[in-house]
Amino acid sequence: VANHPYGEKMIADNVQPYANCISEYGKTQAGANLLPIDRETLILTLLPRTMGTFSRKGLKVNKMRYRHDGYTEKYLTGDKVTVAYNPDDVSFVWVIENGAYIRFELIESRYCGKNLSDVETLQCKQKNIIQSVEAENTQAQIDLANHILTIAQNAVKHDNVSIKHTRE
């Protein structure tokens, strides 16, 4: 605010060097073109933005899936859209379409009410668990294949296969 250029009229009207005082003064001047805006729209305007992608599984934003009843056809297009999101609560995101905010709700209920950093931490831990199990699973499949091969190699082949004395 100290860098704000004061005009002669501002100095004459003794406008204090605070943002709210300068703003209030500006509203009273001729030519002030301020639009009324409701609280929710203001908050949505200030939220951070990211790109979301429509897929068959819903709208993917920050590695999570969201849905909205009126967008079923849009899921099949694979389009990318600009999305506003609240990093403090990932329960909802808002697709910005022609200046309007369309609210999408989270499909994955396990993340409801959590903040974005908590969700990213959970996703990272889940990924690490899956990777460690995949390595063990691959080794188990190799061991099983070796075991089956050993059994097959040790199998005794009989040339005379007669079922005459099977009951004995």
PDB file of N, CA and C in Angstrom, residues 68-151:
ATOM      1  N   HIS A  68     -20.865 -35.923 -11.661  1.00  0.00           N
ATOM      2  CA  HIS A  68     -21.992 -34.995 -11.703  1.00  0.00           C
ATOM      3  C   HIS A  68     -23.026 -35.636 -12.611  1.00  0.00           C
ATOM      4  N   ASP A  69     -24.277 -35.668 -12.163  1.00  0.00           N
ATOM      5  CA  ASP A  69     -25.323 -36.394 -12.895  1.00  0.00           C
ATOM      6  C   ASP A  69     -25.526 -35.911 -14.324  1.00  0.00           C
ATOM      7  N   GLY A  70     -25.384 -34.642 -14.599  1.00  0.00           N
ATOM      8  CA  GLY A  70     -25.650 -34.115 -15.931  1.00  0.00           C
ATOM      9  C   GLY A  70     -24.510 -34.268 -16.923  1.00  0.00           C
ATOM     10  N   TYR A  71     -23.434 -34.930 -16.562  1.00  0.00           N
ATOM     11  CA  TYR A  71     -22.250 -34.982 -17.427  1.00  0.00           C
ATOM     12  C   TYR A  71     -21.909 -36.384 -17.909  1.00  0.00           C
ATOM     13  N   THR A  72     -22.882 -37.288 -17.936  1.00  0.00           N
ATOM     14  CA  THR A  72     -22.619 -38.673 -18.328  1.00  0.00           C
ATOM     15  C   THR A  72     -22.053 -38.767 -19.739  1.00  0.00           C
ATOM     16  N   GLU A  73     -22.606 -38.027 -20.680  1.00  0.00           N
ATOM     17  CA  GLU A  73     -22.118 -38.055 -22.064  1.00  0.00           C
ATOM     18  C   GLU A  73     -20.712 -37.469 -22.169  1.00  0.00           C
ATOM     19  N   LYS A  74     -20.423 -36.482 -21.367  1.00  0.00           N
ATOM     20  CA  LYS A  74     -19.117 -35.807 -21.414  1.00  0.00           C
ATOM     21  C   LYS A  74     -17.990 -36.739 -20.974  1.00  0.00           C
ATOM     22  N   TYR A  75     -18.315 -37.728 -20.095  1.00  0.00           N
ATOM     23  CA  TYR A  75     -17.293 -38.657 -19.619  1.00  0.00           C
ATOM     24  C   TYR A  75     -16.668 -39.443 -20.766  1.00  0.00           C
ATOM     25  N   LEU A  76     -17.416 -39.666 -21.822  1.00  0.00           N
ATOM     26  CA  LEU A  76     -16.934 -40.488 -22.936  1.00  0.00           C
ATOM     27  C   LEU A  76     -16.030 -39.723 -23.896  1.00  0.00           C
ATOM     28  N   THR A  77     -15.965 -38.398 -23.771  1.00  0.00           N
ATOM     29  CA  THR A  77     -15.198 -37.584 -24.717  1.00  0.00           C
ATOM     30  C   THR A  77     -13.699 -37.554 -24.421  1.00  0.00           C
ATOM     31  N   GLY A  78     -13.324 -37.665 -23.160  1.00  0.00           N
ATOM     32  CA  GLY A  78     -11.909 -37.584 -22.802  1.00  0.00           C
ATOM     33  C   GLY A  78     -11.381 -36.159 -22.801  1.00  0.00           C
ATOM     34  N   ASP A  79     -12.279 -35.170 -22.787  1.00  0.00           N
ATOM     35  CA  ASP A  79     -11.867 -33.763 -22.822  1.00  0.00           C
ATOM     36  C   ASP A  79     -11.141 -33.350 -21.551  1.00  0.00           C
ATOM     37  N   LYS A  80     -10.340 -32.306 -21.691  1.00  0.00           N
ATOM     38  CA  LYS A  80      -9.673 -31.693 -20.540  1.00  0.00           C
ATOM     39  C   LYS A  80     -10.405 -30.399 -20.216  1.00  0.00           C
ATOM     40  N   VAL A  81     -10.559 -30.115 -18.924  1.00  0.00           N
ATOM     41  CA  VAL A  81     -11.265 -28.912 -18.473  1.00  0.00           C
ATOM     42  C   VAL A  81     -10.493 -28.259 -17.335  1.00  0.00           C
ATOM     43  N   THR A  82     -10.734 -26.972 -17.159  1.00  0.00           N
ATOM     44  CA  THR A  82     -10.148 -26.251 -16.032  1.00  0.00           C
ATOM     45  C   THR A  82     -11.048 -26.466 -14.823  1.00  0.00           C
ATOM     46  N   VAL A  83     -10.415 -26.770 -13.700  1.00  0.00           N
ATOM     47  CA  VAL A  83     -11.154 -27.117 -12.486  1.00  0.00           C
ATOM     48  C   VAL A  83     -10.623 -26.284 -11.320  1.00  0.00           C
ATOM     49  N   ALA A  84     -11.546 -25.760 -10.512  1.00  0.00           N
ATOM     50  CA  ALA A  84     -11.181 -25.104  -9.258  1.00  0.00           C
ATOM     51  C   ALA A  84     -11.324 -26.147  -8.149  1.00  0.00           C
ATOM     52  N   TYR A  85     -10.365 -26.179  -7.235  1.00  0.00           N
ATOM     53  CA  TYR A  85     -10.418 -27.160  -6.141  1.00  0.00           C
ATOM     54  C   TYR A  85     -10.006 -26.504  -4.840  1.00  0.00           C
ATOM     55  N   ASN A  86     -10.512 -27.071  -3.749  1.00  0.00           N
ATOM     56  CA  ASN A  86     -10.180 -26.584  -2.418  1.00  0.00           C
ATOM     57  C   ASN A  86      -9.140 -27.529  -1.820  1.00  0.00           C
ATOM     58  N   PRO A  87      -7.892 -27.093  -1.638  1.00  0.00           N
ATOM     59  CA  PRO A  87      -6.868 -27.998  -1.095  1.00  0.00           C
ATOM     60  C   PRO A  87      -7.115 -28.408   0.349  1.00  0.00           C
ATOM     61  N   ASP A  88      -8.010 -27.711   1.047  1.00  0.00           N
ATOM     62  CA  ASP A  88      -8.312 -28.059   2.439  1.00  0.00           C
ATOM     63  C   ASP A  88      -9.397 -29.113   2.563  1.00  0.00           C
ATOM     64  N   ASP A  89     -10.176 -29.347   1.500  1.00  0.00           N
ATOM     65  CA  ASP A  89     -11.234 -30.358   1.512  1.00  0.00           C
ATOM     66  C   ASP A  89     -11.475 -30.822   0.076  1.00  0.00           C
ATOM     67  N   VAL A  90     -11.090 -32.058  -0.209  1.00  0.00           N
ATOM     68  CA  VAL A  90     -11.173 -32.573  -1.580  1.00  0.00           C
ATOM     69  C   VAL A  90     -12.533 -33.186  -1.900  1.00  0.00           C
ATOM     70  N   SER A  91     -13.541 -32.979  -1.074  1.00  0.00           N
ATOM     71  CA  SER A  91     -14.853 -33.582  -1.272  1.00  0.00           C
ATOM     72  C   SER A  91     -15.541 -33.094  -2.546  1.00  0.00           C
ATOM     73  N   PHE A  92     -15.212 -31.895  -3.000  1.00  0.00           N
ATOM     74  CA  PHE A  92     -15.836 -31.321  -4.188  1.00  0.00           C
ATOM     75  C   PHE A  92     -14.800 -30.590  -5.027  1.00  0.00           C
ATOM     76  N   VAL A  93     -15.050 -30.536  -6.341  1.00  0.00           N
ATOM     77  CA  VAL A  93     -14.316 -29.666  -7.254  1.00  0.00           C
ATOM     78  C   VAL A  93     -15.356 -28.960  -8.113  1.00  0.00           C
ATOM     79  N   TRP A  94     -14.945 -27.876  -8.763  1.00  0.00           N
ATOM     80  CA  TRP A  94     -15.854 -27.104  -9.584  1.00  0.00           C
ATOM     81  C   TRP A  94     -15.269 -26.956 -10.983  1.00  0.00           C
ATOM     82  N   VAL A  95     -15.973 -27.477 -11.975  1.00  0.00           N
ATOM     83  CA  VAL A  95     -15.575 -27.313 -13.371  1.00  0.00           C
ATOM     84  C   VAL A  95     -15.975 -25.903 -13.784  1.00  0.00           C
ATOM     85  N   ILE A  96     -15.065 -25.193 -14.424  1.00  0.00           N
ATOM     86  CA  ILE A  96     -15.349 -23.836 -14.878  1.00  0.00           C
ATOM     87  C   ILE A  96     -15.748 -23.924 -16.343  1.00  0.00           C
ATOM     88  N   GLU A  97     -17.015 -23.616 -16.607  1.00  0.00           N
ATOM     89  CA  GLU A  97     -17.558 -23.749 -17.955  1.00  0.00           C
ATOM     90  C   GLU A  97     -18.334 -22.484 -18.305  1.00  0.00           C
ATOM     91  N   ASN A  98     -17.826 -21.746 -19.271  1.00  0.00           N
ATOM     92  CA  ASN A  98     -18.451 -20.489 -19.711  1.00  0.00           C
ATOM     93  C   ASN A  98     -18.670 -19.519 -18.550  1.00  0.00           C
ATOM     94  N   GLY A  99     -17.706 -19.429 -17.657  1.00  0.00           N
ATOM     95  CA  GLY A  99     -17.780 -18.521 -16.525  1.00  0.00           C
ATOM     96  C   GLY A  99     -18.612 -19.023 -15.359  1.00  0.00           C
ATOM     97  N   ALA A 100     -19.236 -20.187 -15.510  1.00  0.00           N
ATOM     98  CA  ALA A 100     -20.051 -20.759 -14.431  1.00  0.00           C
ATOM     99  C   ALA A 100     -19.253 -21.854 -13.726  1.00  0.00           C
ATOM    100  N   TYR A 101     -19.551 -22.066 -12.448  1.00  0.00           N
ATOM    101  CA  TYR A 101     -18.893 -23.088 -11.654  1.00  0.00           C
ATOM    102  C   TYR A 101     -19.869 -24.246 -11.449  1.00  0.00           C
ATOM    103  N   ILE A 102     -19.529 -25.435 -11.984  1.00  0.00           N
ATOM    104  CA  ILE A 102     -20.376 -26.616 -11.842  1.00  0.00           C
ATOM    105  C   ILE A 102     -19.716 -27.541 -10.825  1.00  0.00           C
ATOM    106  N   ARG A 103     -20.447 -27.855  -9.764  1.00  0.00           N
ATOM    107  CA  ARG A 103     -19.894 -28.629  -8.653  1.00  0.00           C
ATOM    108  C   ARG A 103     -19.954 -30.130  -8.947  1.00  0.00           C
ATOM    109  N   PHE A 104     -18.826 -30.815  -8.782  1.00  0.00           N
ATOM    110  CA  PHE A 104     -18.712 -32.260  -8.915  1.00  0.00           C
ATOM    111  C   PHE A 104     -18.374 -32.825  -7.542  1.00  0.00           C
ATOM    112  N   GLU A 105     -18.956 -33.974  -7.215  1.00  0.00           N
ATOM    113  CA  GLU A 105     -18.690 -34.581  -5.912  1.00  0.00           C
ATOM    114  C   GLU A 105     -17.722 -35.759  -6.050  1.00  0.00           C
ATOM    115  N   LEU A 106     -16.999 -36.006  -4.991  1.00  0.00           N
ATOM    116  CA  LEU A 106     -15.989 -37.059  -4.950  1.00  0.00           C
ATOM    117  C   LEU A 106     -16.653 -38.432  -4.983  1.00  0.00           C
ATOM    118  N   ILE A 107     -16.157 -39.319  -5.825  1.00  0.00           N
ATOM    119  CA  ILE A 107     -16.681 -40.682  -5.906  1.00  0.00           C
ATOM    120  C   ILE A 107     -16.058 -41.539  -4.805  1.00  0.00           C
ATOM    121  N   GLU A 108     -14.776 -41.394  -4.583  1.00  0.00           N
ATOM    122  CA  GLU A 108     -14.038 -42.215  -3.623  1.00  0.00           C
ATOM    123  C   GLU A 108     -14.243 -41.675  -2.205  1.00  0.00           C
ATOM    124  N   SER A 109     -15.195 -42.252  -1.502  1.00  0.00           N
ATOM    125  CA  SER A 109     -15.608 -41.726  -0.199  1.00  0.00           C
ATOM    126  C   SER A 109     -14.507 -41.801   0.859  1.00  0.00           C
ATOM    127  N   ARG A 110     -13.512 -42.639   0.664  1.00  0.00           N
ATOM    128  CA  ARG A 110     -12.459 -42.748   1.679  1.00  0.00           C
ATOM    129  C   ARG A 110     -11.653 -41.453   1.807  1.00  0.00           C
ATOM    130  N   TYR A 111     -11.729 -40.576   0.798  1.00  0.00           N
ATOM    131  CA  TYR A 111     -10.997 -39.315   0.845  1.00  0.00           C
ATOM    132  C   TYR A 111     -11.877 -38.129   1.263  1.00  0.00           C
ATOM    133  N   CYS A 112     -13.161 -38.335   1.482  1.00  0.00           N
ATOM    134  CA  CYS A 112     -14.079 -37.236   1.825  1.00  0.00           C
ATOM    135  C   CYS A 112     -13.622 -36.516   3.091  1.00  0.00           C
ATOM    136  N   GLY A 113     -13.615 -35.200   3.033  1.00  0.00           N
ATOM    137  CA  GLY A 113     -13.267 -34.386   4.185  1.00  0.00           C
ATOM    138  C   GLY A 113     -11.779 -34.246   4.437  1.00  0.00           C
ATOM    139  N   LYS A 114     -10.955 -34.914   3.658  1.00  0.00           N
ATOM    140  CA  LYS A 114      -9.502 -34.851   3.862  1.00  0.00           C
ATOM    141  C   LYS A 114      -8.914 -33.711   3.020  1.00  0.00           C
ATOM    142  N   ASN A 115      -7.745 -33.227   3.442  1.00  0.00           N
ATOM    143  CA  ASN A 115      -7.091 -32.210   2.632  1.00  0.00           C
ATOM    144  C   ASN A 115      -6.188 -32.879   1.596  1.00  0.00           C
ATOM    145  N   LEU A 116      -5.765 -32.119   0.615  1.00  0.00           N
ATOM    146  CA  LEU A 116      -5.043 -32.666  -0.527  1.00  0.00           C
ATOM    147  C   LEU A 116      -3.725 -33.320  -0.128  1.00  0.00           C
ATOM    148  N   SER A 117      -2.998 -32.739   0.815  1.00  0.00           N
ATOM    149  CA  SER A 117      -1.710 -33.332   1.210  1.00  0.00           C
ATOM    150  C   SER A 117      -1.910 -34.678   1.907  1.00  0.00           C
ATOM    151  N   ASP A 118      -2.977 -34.816   2.711  1.00  0.00           N
ATOM    152  CA  ASP A 118      -3.273 -36.104   3.350  1.00  0.00           C
ATOM    153  C   ASP A 118      -3.607 -37.165   2.306  1.00  0.00           C
ATOM    154  N   VAL A 119      -4.376 -36.781   1.307  1.00  0.00           N
ATOM    155  CA  VAL A 119      -4.751 -37.717   0.241  1.00  0.00           C
ATOM    156  C   VAL A 119      -3.519 -38.157  -0.531  1.00  0.00           C
ATOM    157  N   GLU A 120      -2.638 -37.219  -0.857  1.00  0.00           N
ATOM    158  CA  GLU A 120      -1.409 -37.562  -1.583  1.00  0.00           C
ATOM    159  C   GLU A 120      -0.539 -38.509  -0.762  1.00  0.00           C
ATOM    160  N   THR A 121      -0.469 -38.300   0.549  1.00  0.00           N
ATOM    161  CA  THR A 121       0.291 -39.183   1.434  1.00  0.00           C
ATOM    162  C   THR A 121      -0.300 -40.591   1.424  1.00  0.00           C
ATOM    163  N   LEU A 122      -1.633 -40.688   1.547  1.00  0.00           N
ATOM    164  CA  LEU A 122      -2.301 -41.994   1.512  1.00  0.00           C
ATOM    165  C   LEU A 122      -2.066 -42.702   0.178  1.00  0.00           C
ATOM    166  N   GLN A 123      -2.166 -41.963  -0.923  1.00  0.00           N
ATOM    167  CA  GLN A 123      -1.955 -42.557  -2.245  1.00  0.00           C
ATOM    168  C   GLN A 123      -0.519 -43.055  -2.399  1.00  0.00           C
ATOM    169  N   CYS A 124       0.439 -42.312  -1.865  1.00  0.00           N
ATOM    170  CA  CYS A 124       1.852 -42.715  -1.941  1.00  0.00           C
ATOM    171  C   CYS A 124       2.096 -43.989  -1.128  1.00  0.00           C
ATOM    172  N   LYS A 125       1.531 -44.064   0.082  1.00  0.00           N
ATOM    173  CA  LYS A 125       1.683 -45.258   0.917  1.00  0.00           C
ATOM    174  C   LYS A 125       1.038 -46.471   0.253  1.00  0.00           C
ATOM    175  N   GLN A 126      -0.141 -46.276  -0.335  1.00  0.00           N
ATOM    176  CA  GLN A 126      -0.831 -47.368  -1.029  1.00  0.00           C
ATOM    177  C   GLN A 126       0.005 -47.861  -2.205  1.00  0.00           C
ATOM    178  N   LYS A 127       0.597 -46.947  -2.954  1.00  0.00           N
ATOM    179  CA  LYS A 127       1.428 -47.307  -4.102  1.00  0.00           C
ATOM    180  C   LYS A 127       2.649 -48.112  -3.644  1.00  0.00           C
ATOM    181  N   ASN A 128       3.269 -47.707  -2.540  1.00  0.00           N
ATOM    182  CA  ASN A 128       4.439 -48.419  -2.019  1.00  0.00           C
ATOM    183  C   ASN A 128       4.078 -49.833  -1.571  1.00  0.00           C
ATOM    184  N   ILE A 129       2.928 -49.988  -0.916  1.00  0.00           N
ATOM    185  CA  ILE A 129       2.483 -51.313  -0.472  1.00  0.00           C
ATOM    186  C   ILE A 129       2.257 -52.219  -1.675  1.00  0.00           C
ATOM    187  N   ILE A 130       1.579 -51.691  -2.692  1.00  0.00           N
ATOM    188  CA  ILE A 130       1.282 -52.482  -3.894  1.00  0.00           C
ATOM    189  C   ILE A 130       2.570 -52.889  -4.602  1.00  0.00           C
ATOM    190  N   GLN A 131       3.541 -51.978  -4.700  1.00  0.00           N
ATOM    191  CA  GLN A 131       4.809 -52.300  -5.358  1.00  0.00           C
ATOM    192  C   GLN A 131       5.565 -53.383  -4.598  1.00  0.00           C
ATOM    193  N   SER A 132       5.559 -53.337  -3.270  1.00  0.00           N
ATOM    194  CA  SER A 132       6.268 -54.354  -2.495  1.00  0.00           C
ATOM    195  C   SER A 132       5.601 -55.722  -2.645  1.00  0.00           C
ATOM    196  N   VAL A 133       4.280 -55.761  -2.689  1.00  0.00           N
ATOM    197  CA  VAL A 133       3.552 -57.019  -2.859  1.00  0.00           C
ATOM    198  C   VAL A 133       3.744 -57.570  -4.262  1.00  0.00           C
ATOM    199  N   GLU A 134       3.813 -56.697  -5.266  1.00  0.00           N
ATOM    200  CA  GLU A 134       4.024 -57.150  -6.642  1.00  0.00           C
ATOM    201  C   GLU A 134       5.373 -57.850  -6.784  1.00  0.00           C
ATOM    202  N   ALA A 135       6.382 -57.340  -6.119  1.00  0.00           N
ATOM    203  CA  ALA A 135       7.699 -57.969  -6.172  1.00  0.00           C
ATOM    204  C   ALA A 135       7.651 -59.363  -5.534  1.00  0.00           C
ATOM    205  N   GLU A 136       6.970 -59.480  -4.394  1.00  0.00           N
ATOM    206  CA  GLU A 136       6.826 -60.778  -3.727  1.00  0.00           C
ATOM    207  C   GLU A 136       6.011 -61.736  -4.593  1.00  0.00           C
ATOM    208  N   ASN A 137       4.971 -61.238  -5.237  1.00  0.00           N
ATOM    209  CA  ASN A 137       4.122 -62.055  -6.097  1.00  0.00           C
ATOM    210  C   ASN A 137       4.894 -62.590  -7.295  1.00  0.00           C
ATOM    211  N   THR A 138       5.714 -61.745  -7.888  1.00  0.00           N
ATOM    212  CA  THR A 138       6.537 -62.174  -9.031  1.00  0.00           C
ATOM    213  C   THR A 138       7.500 -63.278  -8.602  1.00  0.00           C
ATOM    214  N   GLN A 139       8.132 -63.118  -7.444  1.00  0.00           N
ATOM    215  CA  GLN A 139       9.053 -64.137  -6.953  1.00  0.00           C
ATOM    216  C   GLN A 139       8.310 -65.434  -6.667  1.00  0.00           C
ATOM    217  N   ALA A 140       7.110 -65.358  -6.110  1.00  0.00           N
ATOM    218  CA  ALA A 140       6.311 -66.555  -5.829  1.00  0.00           C
ATOM    219  C   ALA A 140       5.946 -67.279  -7.122  1.00  0.00           C
ATOM    220  N   GLN A 141       5.626 -66.543  -8.184  1.00  0.00           N
ATOM    221  CA  GLN A 141       5.312 -67.166  -9.473  1.00  0.00           C
ATOM    222  C   GLN A 141       6.534 -67.863 -10.067  1.00  0.00           C
ATOM    223  N   ILE A 142       7.714 -67.260  -9.909  1.00  0.00           N
ATOM    224  CA  ILE A 142       8.955 -67.884 -10.389  1.00  0.00           C
ATOM    225  C   ILE A 142       9.223 -69.169  -9.618  1.00  0.00           C
ATOM    226  N   ASP A 143       9.071 -69.120  -8.291  1.00  0.00           N
ATOM    227  CA  ASP A 143       9.283 -70.306  -7.458  1.00  0.00           C
ATOM    228  C   ASP A 143       8.313 -71.418  -7.830  1.00  0.00           C
ATOM    229  N   LEU A 144       7.051 -71.081  -8.082  1.00  0.00           N
ATOM    230  CA  LEU A 144       6.047 -72.068  -8.474  1.00  0.00           C
ATOM    231  C   LEU A 144       6.397 -72.701  -9.815  1.00  0.00           C
ATOM    232  N   ALA A 145       6.825 -71.881 -10.775  1.00  0.00           N
ATOM    233  CA  ALA A 145       7.206 -72.417 -12.090  1.00  0.00           C
ATOM    234  C   ALA A 145       8.396 -73.362 -11.955  1.00  0.00           C
ATOM    235  N   ASN A 146       9.375 -73.015 -11.132  1.00  0.00           N
ATOM    236  CA  ASN A 146      10.537 -73.895 -10.914  1.00  0.00           C
ATOM    237  C   ASN A 146      10.119 -75.199 -10.238  1.00  0.00           C
ATOM    238  N   HIS A 147       9.209 -75.126  -9.287  1.00  0.00           N
ATOM    239  CA  HIS A 147       8.727 -76.304  -8.584  1.00  0.00           C
ATOM    240  C   HIS A 147       7.989 -77.237  -9.545  1.00  0.00           C
ATOM    241  N   ILE A 148       7.118 -76.682 -10.380  1.00  0.00           N
ATOM    242  CA  ILE A 148       6.397 -77.491 -11.369  1.00  0.00           C
ATOM    243  C   ILE A 148       7.364 -78.125 -12.355  1.00  0.00           C
ATOM    244  N   LEU A 149       8.372 -77.385 -12.776  1.00  0.00           N
ATOM    245  CA  LEU A 149       9.376 -77.914 -13.702  1.00  0.00           C
ATOM    246  C   LEU A 149      10.138 -79.069 -13.059  1.00  0.00           C
ATOM    247  N   THR A 150      10.499 -78.953 -11.798  1.00  0.00           N
ATOM    248  CA  THR A 150      11.206 -80.022 -11.082  1.00  0.00           C
ATOM    249  C   THR A 150      10.344 -81.276 -11.005  1.00  0.00           C
ATOM    250  N   ILE A 151       9.075 -81.117 -10.675  1.00  0.00           N
ATOM    251  CA  ILE A 151       8.154 -82.266 -10.609  1.00  0.00           C
ATOM    252  C   ILE A 151       8.029 -82.920 -11.977  1.00  0.00           C
TER     253      ILE A 151
END
